[in-house]
PDB file of C-alpha atoms and ligand atoms in Angstrom:
ATOM      1  CA  MET V  79     122.180 155.531 124.561  1.00 97.00           C
ATOM      2  CA  ALA V  80     121.613 151.794 124.339  1.00 98.00           C
ATOM      3  CA  ARG V  81     121.577 149.555 127.393  1.00 98.00           C
ATOM      4  CA  VAL V  82     123.069 146.128 127.986  1.00 98.00           C
ATOM      5  CA  ASN V  83     121.515 144.443 130.985  1.00 98.00           C
ATOM      6  CA  VAL V  84     123.981 141.820 132.246  1.00 98.00           C
ATOM      7  CA  LEU V  85     121.692 139.544 134.216  1.00 98.00           C
ATOM      8  CA  ASP V  86     124.504 137.539 135.863  1.00 97.00           C
ATOM      9  CA  GLU V  87     125.929 140.700 137.389  1.00 97.00           C
ATOM     10  CA  ARG V  88     122.656 142.597 137.897  1.00 97.00           C
ATOM     11  CA  LYS V  89     124.336 145.397 136.070  1.00 97.00           C
ATOM     12  CA  ILE V  90     123.274 147.710 133.252  1.00 98.00           C
ATOM     13  CA  VAL V  91     125.954 149.144 130.990  1.00 98.00           C
ATOM     14  CA  GLU V  92     125.066 152.095 128.751  1.00 98.00           C
ATOM     15  CA  VAL V  93     126.799 152.387 125.395  1.00 97.00           C
ATOM     16  CA  PRO V  94     126.199 154.745 122.474  1.00 98.00           C
ATOM     17  CA  ASP V  95     123.639 153.532 119.902  1.00 98.00           C
ATOM     18  CA  GLY V  96     125.423 151.627 117.149  1.00 98.00           C
ATOM     19  CA  SER V  97     128.293 150.429 119.376  1.00 97.00           C
ATOM     20  CA  LEU V  98     130.105 147.172 119.005  1.00 97.00           C
ATOM     21  CA  LEU V  99     129.623 145.302 122.260  1.00 97.00           C
ATOM     22  CA  VAL V 100     133.322 144.737 122.708  1.00 97.00           C
ATOM     23  CA  GLU V 101     132.578 147.969 124.625  1.00 96.00           C
ATOM     24  CA  LEU V 102     131.648 145.690 127.530  1.00 97.00           C
ATOM     25  CA  ASP V 103     135.314 144.807 127.986  1.00 97.00           C
ATOM     26  CA  GLY V 104     136.433 146.163 131.335  1.00 97.00           C
ATOM     27  CA  LYS V 105     132.913 147.279 132.262  1.00 97.00           C
ATOM     28  CA  THR V 106     131.668 143.743 133.022  1.00 97.00           C
ATOM     29  CA  ASN V 107     133.178 140.379 133.936  1.00 97.00           C
ATOM     30  CA  LEU V 108     132.671 139.086 130.399  1.00 97.00           C
ATOM     31  CA  LEU V 109     135.987 137.948 128.962  1.00 97.00           C
ATOM     32  CA  PHE V 110     137.258 138.700 125.473  1.00 98.00           C
ATOM     33  CA  ALA V 111     140.101 137.068 123.582  1.00 98.00           C
ATOM     34  CA  CYS V 112     140.280 137.089 119.752  1.00 98.00           C
ATOM     35  CA  ARG V 113     137.816 139.986 119.277  1.00 98.00           C
ATOM     36  CA  GLU V 114     137.117 138.678 115.788  1.00 97.00           C
ATOM     37  CA  GLY V 115     134.170 136.362 116.346  1.00 98.00           C
ATOM     38  CA  VAL V 116     136.224 133.185 116.231  1.00 97.00           C
ATOM     39  CA  CYS V 117     137.088 131.869 119.706  1.00 97.00           C
ATOM     40  CA  THR V 118     133.642 132.079 121.460  1.00 97.00           C
ATOM     41  CA  THR V 119     135.180 133.419 124.683  1.00 97.00           C
ATOM     42  CA  CYS V 120     132.645 136.280 124.637  1.00 98.00           C
ATOM     43  CA  LEU V 121     129.653 134.040 123.886  1.00 98.00           C
ATOM     44  CA  VAL V 122     126.409 135.054 125.604  1.00 98.00           C
ATOM     45  CA  ASP V 123     122.742 134.095 125.440  1.00 98.00           C
ATOM     46  CA  VAL V 124     120.543 137.036 124.469  1.00 98.00           C
ATOM     47  CA  VAL V 125     117.513 136.560 126.698  1.00 98.00           C
ATOM     48  CA  GLU V 126     115.582 139.643 125.558  1.00 98.00           C
ATOM     49  CA  GLY V 127     115.964 142.296 122.889  1.00 98.00           C
ATOM     50  CA  LYS V 128     117.793 140.276 120.244  1.00 98.00           C
ATOM     51  CA  GLU V 129     116.009 142.428 117.656  1.00 98.00           C
ATOM     52  CA  ASN V 130     118.017 145.376 118.986  1.00 98.00           C
ATOM     53  CA  LEU V 131     121.234 143.791 117.712  1.00 98.00           C
ATOM     54  CA  GLU V 132     122.300 143.933 114.083  1.00 98.00           C
ATOM     55  CA  GLU V 133     122.201 140.559 112.331  1.00 98.00           C
ATOM     56  CA  PRO V 134     125.365 138.479 112.794  1.00 98.00           C
ATOM     57  CA  GLY V 135     128.037 139.012 110.169  1.00 97.00           C
ATOM     58  CA  GLU V 136     129.635 136.252 108.127  1.00 97.00           C
ATOM     59  CA  MET V 137     132.346 135.343 110.642  1.00 97.00           C
ATOM     60  CA  GLU V 138     129.984 135.357 113.634  1.00 98.00           C
ATOM     61  CA  SER V 139     127.412 133.256 111.770  1.00 98.00           C
ATOM     62  CA  MET V 140     130.068 130.736 110.812  1.00 98.00           C
ATOM     63  CA  THR V 141     131.335 130.443 114.398  1.00 98.00           C
ATOM     64  CA  LEU V 142     127.830 130.208 115.873  1.00 97.00           C
ATOM     65  CA  SER V 143     126.955 127.456 113.408  1.00 97.00           C
ATOM     66  CA  THR V 144     129.648 125.251 114.969  1.00 96.00           C
ATOM     67  CA  LEU V 145     128.039 125.371 118.443  1.00 95.00           C
ATOM     68  CA  PRO V 146     125.797 122.556 119.662  1.00 93.00           C
ATOM     69  CA  PRO V 147     122.128 123.709 119.632  1.00 89.00           C
ATOM     70  CA  SER V 148     121.918 123.266 123.406  1.00 90.00           C
ATOM     71  CA  THR V 149     124.556 125.956 124.016  1.00 91.00           C
ATOM     72  CA  ALA V 150     122.114 128.876 124.196  1.00 95.00           C
ATOM     73  CA  LYS V 151     118.698 129.899 122.846  1.00 95.00           C
ATOM     74  CA  ASN V 152     119.980 133.045 121.180  1.00 97.00           C
ATOM     75  CA  PRO V 153     123.762 132.797 121.119  1.00 97.00           C
ATOM     76  CA  ARG V 154     125.755 135.874 120.111  1.00 98.00           C
ATOM     77  CA  LEU V 155     129.385 136.865 120.242  1.00 98.00           C
ATOM     78  CA  MET V 156     129.663 140.219 121.973  1.00 98.00           C
ATOM     79  CA  CYS V 157     132.995 141.204 120.394  1.00 98.00           C
ATOM     80  CA  VAL V 158     131.442 141.468 116.952  1.00 98.00           C
ATOM     81  CA  SER V 159     127.801 142.257 117.807  1.00 98.00           C
ATOM     82  CA  ARG V 160     126.532 145.760 117.237  1.00 98.00           C
ATOM     83  CA  ILE V 161     123.620 147.190 119.213  1.00 98.00           C
ATOM     84  CA  LYS V 162     121.252 149.409 117.252  1.00 98.00           C
ATOM     85  CA  GLY V 163     119.664 150.977 120.315  1.00 98.00           C
ATOM     86  CA  GLY V 164     117.209 150.068 123.056  1.00 98.00           C
ATOM     87  CA  GLU V 165     118.055 147.326 125.514  1.00 98.00           C
ATOM     88  CA  VAL V 166     119.346 143.779 125.362  1.00 98.00           C
ATOM     89  CA  LYS V 167     119.397 141.388 128.280  1.00 98.00           C
ATOM     90  CA  ILE V 168     122.221 138.884 128.266  1.00 98.00           C
ATOM     91  CA  LYS V 169     123.343 135.875 130.274  1.00 98.00           C
ATOM     92  CA  TYR V 170     126.830 134.469 130.248  1.00 96.00           C
ATOM     93  CA  VAL V 171     127.294 131.037 128.719  1.00 94.00           C
ATOM     94  CA  HIS V 172     130.792 130.230 130.001  1.00 80.00           C
TER      95      HIS V 172
HETATM   96  S1  FES Z 334     136.469 137.357 121.809  1.00 97.13           S
HETATM   97 FE1  FES Z 334     136.705 135.676 120.476  1.00 97.13          FE
HETATM   98  S2  FES Z 334     134.725 135.435 119.653  1.00 97.13           S
HETATM   99 FE2  FES Z 334     134.571 137.218 120.844  1.00 97.13          FE
END
C-alpha cells in the first residue's frame, strides 16, 4: 500500500500502489471538480516524495504550466496523479 500524508489534516490515507489519487475524494477534505486535470480544484503542493508519483501526463502538464510560479514548489493535480508506491506528503494550495 502507498501512503498519502495530508499535512493540513494530520492524516495519512493508504491507497493501493498504482492508484490515481482521485482516491482521496471523500477520505480527505480535498475537493474535486472536473477530475480531468483541467480546473485545478484538486491542486496540492507535494512537499515530500514527489518521486513516488508518476510524471504528469499531457493534460496535467498543460494545466500546471498556466499557474504562476509562486503557486506551489511542486504543484500536482491529485485527480490525475498516480502514486507508484511509498509515501507522498502534500499540502493544500486552495
Ligand atoms: S478536479 Fe479538476 S483538476 Fe483535479
